[in-house]
mmCIF file with all atom_site columns, C-alpha atoms and ligand atoms in Angstrom:
data_model
loop_
_atom_site.group_PDB
_atom_site.id
_atom_site.type_symbol
_atom_site.label_atom_id
_atom_site.label_alt_id
_atom_site.label_comp_id
_atom_site.label_asym_id
_atom_site.label_entity_id
_atom_site.label_seq_id
_atom_site.pdbx_PDB_ins_code
_atom_site.Cartn_x
_atom_site.Cartn_y
_atom_site.Cartn_z
_atom_site.occupancy
_atom_site.B_iso_or_equiv
_atom_site.pdbx_formal_charge
_atom_site.auth_seq_id
_atom_site.auth_comp_id
_atom_site.auth_asym_id
_atom_site.auth_atom_id
_atom_site.pdbx_PDB_model_num
ATOM   1   C  CA  . MET E 1 1   ? -6.869  -52.239 17.760  1.00 43.00 ? 63  MET E CA  1
ATOM   2   C  CA  . SER E 1 2   ? -8.908  -51.893 14.960  1.00 51.00 ? 64  SER E CA  1
ATOM   3   C  CA  . ILE E 1 3   ? -12.234 -50.641 14.455  1.00 60.00 ? 65  ILE E CA  1
ATOM   4   C  CA  . SER E 1 4   ? -14.586 -52.355 12.204  1.00 75.00 ? 66  SER E CA  1
ATOM   5   C  CA  . LYS E 1 5   ? -16.702 -49.762 9.888   1.00 91.00 ? 67  LYS E CA  1
ATOM   6   C  CA  . LYS E 1 6   ? -19.432 -50.183 7.675   1.00 96.00 ? 68  LYS E CA  1
ATOM   7   C  CA  . CYS E 1 7   ? -19.019 -49.630 4.427   1.00 97.00 ? 69  CYS E CA  1
ATOM   8   C  CA  . TYR E 1 8   ? -20.100 -45.761 3.460   1.00 97.00 ? 70  TYR E CA  1
ATOM   9   C  CA  . LEU E 1 9   ? -22.146 -46.681 0.028   1.00 97.00 ? 71  LEU E CA  1
ATOM   10  C  CA  . CYS E 1 10  ? -24.145 -49.447 1.284   1.00 96.00 ? 72  CYS E CA  1
ATOM   11  C  CA  . GLY E 1 11  ? -24.448 -48.935 4.884   1.00 95.00 ? 73  GLY E CA  1
ATOM   12  C  CA  . SER E 1 12  ? -24.735 -52.724 5.509   1.00 95.00 ? 74  SER E CA  1
ATOM   13  C  CA  . LYS E 1 13  ? -21.356 -54.586 5.024   1.00 96.00 ? 75  LYS E CA  1
ATOM   14  C  CA  . LEU E 1 14  ? -18.584 -54.144 6.592   1.00 96.00 ? 76  LEU E CA  1
ATOM   15  C  CA  . ALA E 1 15  ? -15.838 -51.943 4.762   1.00 96.00 ? 77  ALA E CA  1
ATOM   16  C  CA  . ASP E 1 16  ? -12.691 -54.219 3.818   1.00 96.00 ? 78  ASP E CA  1
ATOM   17  C  CA  . THR E 1 17  ? -11.586 -51.802 1.229   1.00 96.00 ? 79  THR E CA  1
ATOM   18  C  CA  . ARG E 1 18  ? -10.881 -48.085 0.750   1.00 96.00 ? 80  ARG E CA  1
ATOM   19  C  CA  . ASP E 1 19  ? -12.984 -46.084 -1.836  1.00 96.00 ? 81  ASP E CA  1
ATOM   20  C  CA  . HIS E 1 20  ? -11.171 -42.920 -3.239  1.00 95.00 ? 82  HIS E CA  1
ATOM   21  C  CA  . LEU E 1 21  ? -13.388 -39.629 -3.238  1.00 94.00 ? 83  LEU E CA  1
ATOM   22  C  CA  . PHE E 1 22  ? -13.201 -38.808 -6.138  1.00 95.00 ? 84  PHE E CA  1
ATOM   23  C  CA  . PRO E 1 23  ? -12.266 -41.480 -8.354  1.00 93.00 ? 85  PRO E CA  1
ATOM   24  C  CA  . SER E 1 24  ? -8.447  -41.974 -8.811  1.00 92.00 ? 86  SER E CA  1
ATOM   25  C  CA  . SER E 1 25  ? -8.479  -42.116 -12.283 1.00 89.00 ? 87  SER E CA  1
ATOM   26  C  CA  . LEU E 1 26  ? -9.624  -38.729 -12.796 1.00 92.00 ? 88  LEU E CA  1
ATOM   27  C  CA  . PHE E 1 27  ? -6.028  -37.692 -11.349 1.00 92.00 ? 89  PHE E CA  1
ATOM   28  C  CA  . ASN E 1 28  ? -2.758  -37.071 -12.690 1.00 88.00 ? 90  ASN E CA  1
ATOM   29  C  CA  . LYS E 1 29  ? -0.368  -39.044 -10.781 1.00 88.00 ? 91  LYS E CA  1
ATOM   30  C  CA  . PRO E 1 30  ? 1.366   -38.595 -8.016  1.00 92.00 ? 92  PRO E CA  1
ATOM   31  C  CA  . LEU E 1 31  ? -2.657  -38.334 -6.844  1.00 94.00 ? 93  LEU E CA  1
ATOM   32  C  CA  . PRO E 1 32  ? -2.900  -35.288 -4.771  1.00 95.00 ? 94  PRO E CA  1
ATOM   33  C  CA  . ALA E 1 33  ? -2.266  -35.371 -0.925  1.00 94.00 ? 95  ALA E CA  1
ATOM   34  C  CA  . ASN E 1 34  ? -6.158  -34.078 -0.222  1.00 94.00 ? 96  ASN E CA  1
ATOM   35  C  CA  . LEU E 1 35  ? -7.735  -36.791 -1.804  1.00 96.00 ? 97  LEU E CA  1
ATOM   36  C  CA  . ARG E 1 36  ? -9.286  -38.579 0.408   1.00 96.00 ? 98  ARG E CA  1
ATOM   37  C  CA  . THR E 1 37  ? -10.405 -42.170 0.743   1.00 96.00 ? 99  THR E CA  1
ATOM   38  C  CA  . LEU E 1 38  ? -13.081 -43.719 2.628   1.00 97.00 ? 100 LEU E CA  1
ATOM   39  C  CA  . PRO E 1 39  ? -14.181 -47.283 4.118   1.00 97.00 ? 101 PRO E CA  1
ATOM   40  C  CA  . ALA E 1 40  ? -16.137 -49.237 1.483   1.00 97.00 ? 102 ALA E CA  1
ATOM   41  C  CA  . CYS E 1 41  ? -17.175 -52.892 0.955   1.00 97.00 ? 103 CYS E CA  1
ATOM   42  C  CA  . THR E 1 42  ? -15.229 -54.388 -2.054  1.00 97.00 ? 104 THR E CA  1
ATOM   43  C  CA  . GLU E 1 43  ? -18.637 -54.622 -3.916  1.00 97.00 ? 105 GLU E CA  1
ATOM   44  C  CA  . CYS E 1 44  ? -19.782 -51.287 -3.770  1.00 96.00 ? 106 CYS E CA  1
ATOM   45  C  CA  . ASN E 1 45  ? -15.896 -50.304 -4.640  1.00 94.00 ? 107 ASN E CA  1
ATOM   46  C  CA  . ASN E 1 46  ? -16.177 -52.158 -7.947  1.00 93.00 ? 108 ASN E CA  1
ATOM   47  C  CA  . ALA E 1 47  ? -19.648 -51.669 -8.546  1.00 94.00 ? 109 ALA E CA  1
ATOM   48  C  CA  . LEU E 1 48  ? -19.305 -48.011 -10.827 1.00 92.00 ? 110 LEU E CA  1
ATOM   49  C  CA  . SER E 1 49  ? -15.543 -48.949 -12.098 1.00 88.00 ? 111 SER E CA  1
ATOM   50  C  CA  . SER E 1 50  ? -17.265 -48.838 -15.780 1.00 85.00 ? 112 SER E CA  1
ATOM   51  C  CA  . ASP E 1 51  ? -19.370 -45.704 -15.021 1.00 89.00 ? 113 ASP E CA  1
ATOM   52  C  CA  . GLU E 1 52  ? -16.604 -43.644 -13.645 1.00 91.00 ? 114 GLU E CA  1
ATOM   53  C  CA  . GLU E 1 53  ? -14.583 -44.691 -16.580 1.00 85.00 ? 115 GLU E CA  1
ATOM   54  C  CA  . LYS E 1 54  ? -16.876 -43.579 -18.773 1.00 84.00 ? 116 LYS E CA  1
ATOM   55  C  CA  . PHE E 1 55  ? -17.241 -40.349 -16.839 1.00 89.00 ? 117 PHE E CA  1
ATOM   56  C  CA  . ARG E 1 56  ? -13.693 -39.490 -16.691 1.00 87.00 ? 118 ARG E CA  1
ATOM   57  C  CA  . VAL E 1 57  ? -13.569 -39.454 -20.557 1.00 82.00 ? 119 VAL E CA  1
ATOM   58  C  CA  . PHE E 1 58  ? -16.774 -37.689 -21.015 1.00 83.00 ? 120 PHE E CA  1
ATOM   59  C  CA  . LEU E 1 59  ? -15.393 -34.521 -18.549 1.00 85.00 ? 121 LEU E CA  1
ATOM   60  C  CA  . ALA E 1 60  ? -11.861 -34.761 -20.294 1.00 81.00 ? 122 ALA E CA  1
ATOM   61  C  CA  . SER E 1 61  ? -13.124 -34.959 -23.612 1.00 73.00 ? 123 SER E CA  1
ATOM   62  C  CA  . GLY E 1 62  ? -12.555 -31.003 -25.105 1.00 68.00 ? 124 GLY E CA  1
ATOM   63  C  CA  . MET E 1 63  ? -10.291 -30.380 -22.572 1.00 71.00 ? 125 MET E CA  1
ATOM   64  C  CA  . ALA E 1 64  ? -7.168  -31.832 -24.074 1.00 66.00 ? 126 ALA E CA  1
ATOM   65  C  CA  . TYR E 1 65  ? -6.426  -28.601 -25.568 1.00 69.00 ? 127 TYR E CA  1
ATOM   66  C  CA  . GLU E 1 66  ? -7.821  -26.165 -23.005 1.00 75.00 ? 128 GLU E CA  1
ATOM   67  C  CA  . ASN E 1 67  ? -5.633  -26.385 -19.967 1.00 79.00 ? 129 ASN E CA  1
ATOM   68  C  CA  . GLU E 1 68  ? -2.781  -28.274 -18.156 1.00 83.00 ? 130 GLU E CA  1
ATOM   69  C  CA  . PRO E 1 69  ? -4.846  -30.677 -16.421 1.00 81.00 ? 131 PRO E CA  1
ATOM   70  C  CA  . GLY E 1 70  ? -7.022  -31.763 -19.241 1.00 79.00 ? 132 GLY E CA  1
ATOM   71  C  CA  . PHE E 1 71  ? -4.056  -31.984 -21.261 1.00 82.00 ? 133 PHE E CA  1
ATOM   72  C  CA  . ARG E 1 72  ? -2.398  -34.419 -18.754 1.00 84.00 ? 134 ARG E CA  1
ATOM   73  C  CA  . ILE E 1 73  ? -4.990  -36.751 -18.336 1.00 82.00 ? 135 ILE E CA  1
ATOM   74  C  CA  . TRP E 1 74  ? -5.567  -37.105 -22.182 1.00 80.00 ? 136 TRP E CA  1
ATOM   75  C  CA  . ASN E 1 75  ? -1.824  -37.753 -22.751 1.00 82.00 ? 137 ASN E CA  1
ATOM   76  C  CA  . GLU E 1 76  ? -0.486  -39.638 -19.251 1.00 84.00 ? 138 GLU E CA  1
ATOM   77  C  CA  . ARG E 1 77  ? -3.574  -41.596 -18.396 1.00 81.00 ? 139 ARG E CA  1
ATOM   78  C  CA  . ILE E 1 78  ? -6.658  -41.805 -21.263 1.00 79.00 ? 140 ILE E CA  1
ATOM   79  C  CA  . ARG E 1 79  ? -4.167  -42.291 -24.282 1.00 78.00 ? 141 ARG E CA  1
ATOM   80  C  CA  . PRO E 1 80  ? -1.941  -45.094 -22.921 1.00 79.00 ? 142 PRO E CA  1
ATOM   81  C  CA  . ASP E 1 81  ? -5.540  -46.653 -21.765 1.00 75.00 ? 143 ASP E CA  1
ATOM   82  C  CA  . LEU E 1 82  ? -6.476  -46.629 -25.239 1.00 73.00 ? 144 LEU E CA  1
ATOM   83  C  CA  . LYS E 1 83  ? -3.461  -48.098 -26.929 1.00 75.00 ? 145 LYS E CA  1
ATOM   84  C  CA  . GLY E 1 84  ? -3.733  -51.425 -24.785 1.00 69.00 ? 146 GLY E CA  1
ATOM   85  C  CA  . ARG E 1 85  ? -3.476  -50.667 -21.200 1.00 64.00 ? 147 ARG E CA  1
ATOM   86  C  CA  . ARG E 1 86  ? -6.826  -51.407 -20.832 1.00 66.00 ? 148 ARG E CA  1
ATOM   87  C  CA  . PRO E 1 87  ? -8.081  -52.884 -24.036 1.00 64.00 ? 149 PRO E CA  1
ATOM   88  C  CA  . LEU E 1 88  ? -11.807 -52.629 -22.367 1.00 63.00 ? 150 LEU E CA  1
ATOM   89  C  CA  . LEU E 1 89  ? -11.730 -49.022 -22.844 1.00 65.00 ? 151 LEU E CA  1
ATOM   90  C  CA  . LYS E 1 90  ? -11.896 -48.889 -26.143 1.00 69.00 ? 152 LYS E CA  1
ATOM   91  C  CA  . PRO E 1 91  ? -15.327 -50.899 -27.159 1.00 69.00 ? 153 PRO E CA  1
ATOM   92  C  CA  . THR E 1 92  ? -16.707 -48.893 -23.762 1.00 66.00 ? 154 THR E CA  1
ATOM   93  C  CA  . ILE E 1 93  ? -16.013 -45.710 -25.077 1.00 67.00 ? 155 ILE E CA  1
ATOM   94  C  CA  . ARG E 1 94  ? -17.157 -46.466 -28.746 1.00 68.00 ? 156 ARG E CA  1
ATOM   95  C  CA  . SER E 1 95  ? -20.566 -47.492 -27.465 1.00 66.00 ? 157 SER E CA  1
ATOM   96  C  CA  . TYR E 1 96  ? -21.039 -43.674 -26.507 1.00 63.00 ? 158 TYR E CA  1
ATOM   97  C  CA  . ILE E 1 97  ? -19.430 -41.852 -29.215 1.00 66.00 ? 159 ILE E CA  1
ATOM   98  C  CA  . ARG E 1 98  ? -21.281 -41.111 -32.233 1.00 65.00 ? 160 ARG E CA  1
ATOM   99  C  CA  . LYS E 1 99  ? -20.906 -39.011 -35.752 1.00 67.00 ? 161 LYS E CA  1
ATOM   100 C  CA  . ALA E 1 100 ? -23.056 -36.592 -35.753 1.00 66.00 ? 162 ALA E CA  1
ATOM   101 C  CA  . ARG E 1 101 ? -23.923 -34.084 -38.977 1.00 71.00 ? 163 ARG E CA  1
ATOM   102 C  CA  . VAL E 1 102 ? -22.650 -30.799 -38.707 1.00 70.00 ? 164 VAL E CA  1
ATOM   103 C  CA  . ILE E 1 103 ? -25.242 -28.720 -40.391 1.00 74.00 ? 165 ILE E CA  1
ATOM   104 C  CA  . SER E 1 104 ? -25.119 -24.854 -41.341 1.00 77.00 ? 166 SER E CA  1
ATOM   105 C  CA  . GLU E 1 105 ? -27.412 -22.567 -40.506 1.00 78.00 ? 167 GLU E CA  1
ATOM   106 C  CA  . SER E 1 106 ? -28.705 -22.540 -44.038 1.00 83.00 ? 168 SER E CA  1
ATOM   107 C  CA  . GLY E 1 107 ? -29.124 -26.179 -43.866 1.00 81.00 ? 169 GLY E CA  1
ATOM   108 C  CA  . ALA E 1 108 ? -26.305 -27.454 -46.133 1.00 81.00 ? 170 ALA E CA  1
ATOM   109 C  CA  . LEU E 1 109 ? -24.182 -30.498 -44.828 1.00 78.00 ? 171 LEU E CA  1
ATOM   110 C  CA  . LEU E 1 110 ? -20.975 -29.137 -43.907 1.00 74.00 ? 172 LEU E CA  1
ATOM   111 C  CA  . GLY E 1 111 ? -19.312 -32.392 -42.998 1.00 72.00 ? 173 GLY E CA  1
ATOM   112 C  CA  . ARG E 1 112 ? -19.538 -35.041 -39.724 1.00 67.00 ? 174 ARG E CA  1
ATOM   113 C  CA  . THR E 1 113 ? -17.862 -34.488 -36.264 1.00 62.00 ? 175 THR E CA  1
ATOM   114 C  CA  . LEU E 1 114 ? -17.746 -37.024 -33.104 1.00 60.00 ? 176 LEU E CA  1
ATOM   115 C  CA  . VAL E 1 115 ? -20.023 -36.409 -30.276 1.00 61.00 ? 177 VAL E CA  1
ATOM   116 C  CA  . LEU E 1 116 ? -19.410 -37.887 -26.978 1.00 64.00 ? 178 LEU E CA  1
ATOM   117 C  CA  . GLU E 1 117 ? -23.096 -38.743 -25.894 1.00 68.00 ? 179 GLU E CA  1
ATOM   118 C  CA  . MET E 1 118 ? -23.464 -39.179 -21.965 1.00 74.00 ? 180 MET E CA  1
ATOM   119 C  CA  . ASP E 1 119 ? -25.460 -41.342 -20.732 1.00 78.00 ? 181 ASP E CA  1
ATOM   120 C  CA  . GLY E 1 120 ? -27.612 -39.293 -17.846 1.00 84.00 ? 182 GLY E CA  1
ATOM   121 C  CA  . GLU E 1 121 ? -27.958 -42.114 -15.404 1.00 89.00 ? 183 GLU E CA  1
ATOM   122 C  CA  . VAL E 1 122 ? -24.028 -42.747 -15.390 1.00 90.00 ? 184 VAL E CA  1
ATOM   123 C  CA  . ILE E 1 123 ? -23.915 -39.106 -14.109 1.00 91.00 ? 185 ILE E CA  1
ATOM   124 C  CA  . ASN E 1 124 ? -26.440 -39.836 -12.027 1.00 93.00 ? 186 ASN E CA  1
ATOM   125 C  CA  . ARG E 1 125 ? -25.007 -42.922 -10.121 1.00 95.00 ? 187 ARG E CA  1
ATOM   126 C  CA  . VAL E 1 126 ? -21.629 -41.504 -10.235 1.00 95.00 ? 188 VAL E CA  1
ATOM   127 C  CA  . LEU E 1 127 ? -22.481 -38.040 -8.346  1.00 96.00 ? 189 LEU E CA  1
ATOM   128 C  CA  . ARG E 1 128 ? -25.048 -39.905 -6.029  1.00 96.00 ? 190 ARG E CA  1
ATOM   129 C  CA  . LYS E 1 129 ? -21.461 -41.666 -5.055  1.00 97.00 ? 191 LYS E CA  1
ATOM   130 C  CA  . ILE E 1 130 ? -19.883 -38.536 -4.731  1.00 97.00 ? 192 ILE E CA  1
ATOM   131 C  CA  . ALA E 1 131 ? -22.725 -37.525 -2.280  1.00 97.00 ? 193 ALA E CA  1
ATOM   132 C  CA  . LYS E 1 132 ? -22.328 -39.805 -0.132  1.00 97.00 ? 194 LYS E CA  1
ATOM   133 C  CA  . GLY E 1 133 ? -18.690 -39.534 0.178   1.00 97.00 ? 195 GLY E CA  1
ATOM   134 C  CA  . LEU E 1 134 ? -19.152 -35.766 0.796   1.00 97.00 ? 196 LEU E CA  1
ATOM   135 C  CA  . TYR E 1 135 ? -21.564 -36.447 3.504   1.00 97.00 ? 197 TYR E CA  1
ATOM   136 C  CA  . TYR E 1 136 ? -19.146 -39.144 5.217   1.00 97.00 ? 198 TYR E CA  1
ATOM   137 C  CA  . LEU E 1 137 ? -16.578 -36.613 4.876   1.00 95.00 ? 199 LEU E CA  1
ATOM   138 C  CA  . ASP E 1 138 ? -18.177 -34.073 6.459   1.00 94.00 ? 200 ASP E CA  1
ATOM   139 C  CA  . THR E 1 139 ? -19.396 -36.078 9.561   1.00 94.00 ? 201 THR E CA  1
ATOM   140 C  CA  . GLY E 1 140 ? -17.945 -39.522 9.451   1.00 94.00 ? 202 GLY E CA  1
ATOM   141 C  CA  . ALA E 1 141 ? -21.345 -41.279 8.982   1.00 95.00 ? 203 ALA E CA  1
ATOM   142 C  CA  . ILE E 1 142 ? -23.109 -42.965 6.487   1.00 96.00 ? 204 ILE E CA  1
ATOM   143 C  CA  . LEU E 1 143 ? -25.624 -40.763 4.659   1.00 96.00 ? 205 LEU E CA  1
ATOM   144 C  CA  . PRO E 1 144 ? -29.255 -41.705 5.657   1.00 95.00 ? 206 PRO E CA  1
ATOM   145 C  CA  . GLU E 1 145 ? -31.322 -43.539 3.628   1.00 92.00 ? 207 GLU E CA  1
ATOM   146 C  CA  . ASN E 1 146 ? -34.286 -40.982 3.907   1.00 93.00 ? 208 ASN E CA  1
ATOM   147 C  CA  . VAL E 1 147 ? -32.389 -38.308 2.539   1.00 95.00 ? 209 VAL E CA  1
ATOM   148 C  CA  . GLN E 1 148 ? -33.101 -37.339 -0.880  1.00 94.00 ? 210 GLN E CA  1
ATOM   149 C  CA  . ILE E 1 149 ? -30.211 -36.836 -3.425  1.00 95.00 ? 211 ILE E CA  1
ATOM   150 C  CA  . LEU E 1 150 ? -30.761 -34.460 -6.492  1.00 92.00 ? 212 LEU E CA  1
ATOM   151 C  CA  . VAL E 1 151 ? -27.922 -33.994 -8.966  1.00 91.00 ? 213 VAL E CA  1
ATOM   152 C  CA  . ASP E 1 152 ? -28.348 -32.005 -12.028 1.00 88.00 ? 214 ASP E CA  1
ATOM   153 C  CA  . TYR E 1 153 ? -25.659 -31.150 -14.956 1.00 85.00 ? 215 TYR E CA  1
ATOM   154 C  CA  . ALA E 1 154 ? -25.417 -28.010 -16.574 1.00 77.00 ? 216 ALA E CA  1
ATOM   155 C  CA  . ASN E 1 155 ? -24.728 -29.038 -19.929 1.00 70.00 ? 217 ASN E CA  1
ATOM   156 C  CA  . GLY E 1 156 ? -23.083 -25.640 -21.560 1.00 67.00 ? 218 GLY E CA  1
ATOM   157 C  CA  . LYS E 1 157 ? -25.532 -23.229 -19.226 1.00 69.00 ? 219 LYS E CA  1
ATOM   158 C  CA  . PRO E 1 158 ? -23.951 -22.623 -16.148 1.00 65.00 ? 220 PRO E CA  1
ATOM   159 C  CA  . GLU E 1 159 ? -25.840 -19.958 -15.296 1.00 70.00 ? 221 GLU E CA  1
ATOM   160 C  CA  . ARG E 1 160 ? -28.527 -22.015 -14.538 1.00 68.00 ? 222 ARG E CA  1
ATOM   161 C  CA  . PHE E 1 161 ? -26.980 -22.788 -11.495 1.00 68.00 ? 223 PHE E CA  1
ATOM   162 C  CA  . LEU E 1 162 ? -26.041 -19.262 -10.604 1.00 66.00 ? 224 LEU E CA  1
ATOM   163 C  CA  . SER E 1 163 ? -29.408 -17.372 -10.425 1.00 65.00 ? 225 SER E CA  1
ATOM   164 C  CA  . PRO E 1 164 ? -31.339 -16.450 -7.232  1.00 63.00 ? 226 PRO E CA  1
ATOM   165 C  CA  . PRO E 1 165 ? -31.605 -18.062 -4.839  1.00 65.00 ? 227 PRO E CA  1
ATOM   166 C  CA  . LEU E 1 166 ? -28.626 -20.467 -5.731  1.00 68.00 ? 228 LEU E CA  1
ATOM   167 C  CA  . ASP E 1 167 ? -26.151 -17.607 -5.929  1.00 69.00 ? 229 ASP E CA  1
ATOM   168 C  CA  . GLU E 1 168 ? -26.678 -16.928 -2.084  1.00 72.00 ? 230 GLU E CA  1
ATOM   169 C  CA  . ALA E 1 169 ? -26.119 -20.187 -1.313  1.00 71.00 ? 231 ALA E CA  1
ATOM   170 C  CA  . ILE E 1 170 ? -22.586 -20.237 -3.540  1.00 74.00 ? 232 ILE E CA  1
ATOM   171 C  CA  . LYS E 1 171 ? -21.499 -17.292 -1.332  1.00 75.00 ? 233 LYS E CA  1
ATOM   172 C  CA  . GLY E 1 172 ? -21.000 -18.910 1.672   1.00 80.00 ? 234 GLY E CA  1
ATOM   173 C  CA  . ALA E 1 173 ? -19.911 -22.192 0.304   1.00 89.00 ? 235 ALA E CA  1
ATOM   174 C  CA  . LYS E 1 174 ? -16.325 -23.591 1.157   1.00 92.00 ? 236 LYS E CA  1
ATOM   175 C  CA  . ARG E 1 175 ? -14.114 -24.093 -1.999  1.00 94.00 ? 237 ARG E CA  1
ATOM   176 C  CA  . VAL E 1 176 ? -11.816 -27.085 -2.268  1.00 96.00 ? 238 VAL E CA  1
ATOM   177 C  CA  . ASP E 1 177 ? -9.461  -27.719 -4.845  1.00 96.00 ? 239 ASP E CA  1
ATOM   178 C  CA  . LEU E 1 178 ? -8.256  -31.267 -5.857  1.00 96.00 ? 240 LEU E CA  1
ATOM   179 C  CA  . GLY E 1 179 ? -5.263  -31.657 -8.250  1.00 94.00 ? 241 GLY E CA  1
ATOM   180 C  CA  . ASN E 1 180 ? -4.969  -28.307 -9.278  1.00 91.00 ? 242 ASN E CA  1
ATOM   181 C  CA  . GLY E 1 181 ? -7.821  -27.966 -11.150 1.00 91.00 ? 243 GLY E CA  1
ATOM   182 C  CA  . VAL E 1 182 ? -8.932  -31.569 -11.701 1.00 93.00 ? 244 VAL E CA  1
ATOM   183 C  CA  . VAL E 1 183 ? -11.836 -31.536 -9.432  1.00 96.00 ? 245 VAL E CA  1
ATOM   184 C  CA  . THR E 1 184 ? -13.140 -28.113 -7.621  1.00 95.00 ? 246 THR E CA  1
ATOM   185 C  CA  . TYR E 1 185 ? -16.301 -27.965 -5.718  1.00 95.00 ? 247 TYR E CA  1
ATOM   186 C  CA  . TRP E 1 186 ? -18.428 -25.791 -3.856  1.00 93.00 ? 248 TRP E CA  1
ATOM   187 C  CA  . ARG E 1 187 ? -19.958 -27.074 -1.073  1.00 94.00 ? 249 ARG E CA  1
ATOM   188 C  CA  . ASN E 1 188 ? -22.821 -25.651 1.621   1.00 92.00 ? 250 ASN E CA  1
ATOM   189 C  CA  . THR E 1 189 ? -24.245 -27.319 4.323   1.00 91.00 ? 251 THR E CA  1
ATOM   190 C  CA  . MET E 1 190 ? -26.747 -26.571 6.693   1.00 87.00 ? 252 MET E CA  1
ATOM   191 C  CA  . LYS E 1 191 ? -25.121 -26.245 10.089  1.00 84.00 ? 253 LYS E CA  1
ATOM   192 C  CA  . ASP E 1 192 ? -27.863 -27.601 12.318  1.00 87.00 ? 254 ASP E CA  1
ATOM   193 C  CA  . ASP E 1 193 ? -28.756 -30.677 9.593   1.00 90.00 ? 255 ASP E CA  1
ATOM   194 C  CA  . PRO E 1 194 ? -25.643 -31.292 7.296   1.00 91.00 ? 256 PRO E CA  1
ATOM   195 C  CA  . THR E 1 195 ? -27.946 -33.983 5.705   1.00 94.00 ? 257 THR E CA  1
ATOM   196 C  CA  . ASN E 1 196 ? -29.497 -30.604 3.868   1.00 93.00 ? 258 ASN E CA  1
ATOM   197 C  CA  . SER E 1 197 ? -26.575 -29.643 1.355   1.00 93.00 ? 259 SER E CA  1
ATOM   198 C  CA  . ILE E 1 198 ? -26.087 -28.169 -1.853  1.00 92.00 ? 260 ILE E CA  1
ATOM   199 C  CA  . THR E 1 199 ? -22.491 -28.869 -4.155  1.00 94.00 ? 261 THR E CA  1
ATOM   200 C  CA  . TRP E 1 200 ? -21.527 -27.453 -7.330  1.00 93.00 ? 262 TRP E CA  1
ATOM   201 C  CA  . LEU E 1 201 ? -18.956 -29.517 -8.830  1.00 94.00 ? 263 LEU E CA  1
ATOM   202 C  CA  . MET E 1 202 ? -16.533 -28.537 -11.855 1.00 93.00 ? 264 MET E CA  1
ATOM   203 C  CA  . PHE E 1 203 ? -13.794 -30.768 -13.375 1.00 92.00 ? 265 PHE E CA  1
ATOM   204 C  CA  . TYR E 1 204 ? -10.592 -30.419 -15.354 1.00 90.00 ? 266 TYR E CA  1
ATOM   205 C  CA  . LYS E 1 205 ? -11.794 -26.327 -14.868 1.00 88.00 ? 267 LYS E CA  1
ATOM   206 C  CA  . ASP E 1 206 ? -14.329 -26.997 -17.572 1.00 85.00 ? 268 ASP E CA  1
ATOM   207 C  CA  . LYS E 1 207 ? -16.955 -23.886 -16.531 1.00 82.00 ? 269 LYS E CA  1
ATOM   208 C  CA  . ASP E 1 208 ? -19.568 -25.374 -19.352 1.00 78.00 ? 270 ASP E CA  1
ATOM   209 C  CA  . LYS E 1 209 ? -19.727 -28.737 -17.381 1.00 81.00 ? 271 LYS E CA  1
ATOM   210 C  CA  . LEU E 1 210 ? -21.163 -27.754 -14.231 1.00 87.00 ? 272 LEU E CA  1
ATOM   211 C  CA  . PHE E 1 211 ? -22.772 -30.439 -11.632 1.00 92.00 ? 273 PHE E CA  1
ATOM   212 C  CA  . MET E 1 212 ? -24.839 -29.776 -8.840  1.00 91.00 ? 274 MET E CA  1
ATOM   213 C  CA  . ILE E 1 213 ? -25.612 -32.043 -6.113  1.00 94.00 ? 275 ILE E CA  1
ATOM   214 C  CA  . CYS E 1 214 ? -28.388 -31.154 -3.646  1.00 93.00 ? 276 CYS E CA  1
ATOM   215 C  CA  . THR E 1 215 ? -28.990 -33.432 -0.384  1.00 95.00 ? 277 THR E CA  1
ATOM   216 C  CA  . TYR E 1 216 ? -32.156 -32.865 1.712   1.00 92.00 ? 278 TYR E CA  1
ATOM   217 C  CA  . ARG E 1 217 ? -34.184 -35.198 4.095   1.00 89.00 ? 279 ARG E CA  1
ATOM   218 C  CA  . GLY E 1 218 ? -37.493 -36.090 2.367   1.00 66.00 ? 280 GLY E CA  1
HETATM 219 ZN ZN1 . ZN  P 2 .   ? -21.083 -51.498 0.293   1.00 96.90 ? 521 ZN  P ZN1 1
#
């Protein structure tokens, strides 16, 4: 007997597919056993593909020579994709890479470097989806529409998320690791109302890119 379920993302259509929480493209093969899938409709499942692609390259950029999961994602997934497996990836990435001038303290032009510019809206959409997924994972229910989702990104300033009263919340948080450091998150949920939650996320062990998601009933 199969039970028809609603899509965890839109909450209205019937789920006809399974969606990975977190995006499977973040991981090297084989996918980690604790990477969960959630019931979704095809439309929602595909809606963020391009955003998730940008998000992955953004996360992995700069990590290729920092640690093993970062190195593997570049060499085993992103580089082959760029070489032709996914021809649409190249223009997508090119659209948000720009050349920046490197200026010395005295103002002299030292050269040019490539900088990845991330559209804040892309981060917003990907993290909002993750917020819904984490809630579904905790409760088996769809995040109610009147719950506010706040996302934040500490670009090179992780201490911003670790000051009081946040350090109290992180102490009681549950830590989850997927794919040996591909995704690490700390999550704290209010016992009597799981719509109130705070989650910190780190990808490829990159402490300089720390993300935070707060949900609360507005
Ligand atoms: Zn849907």
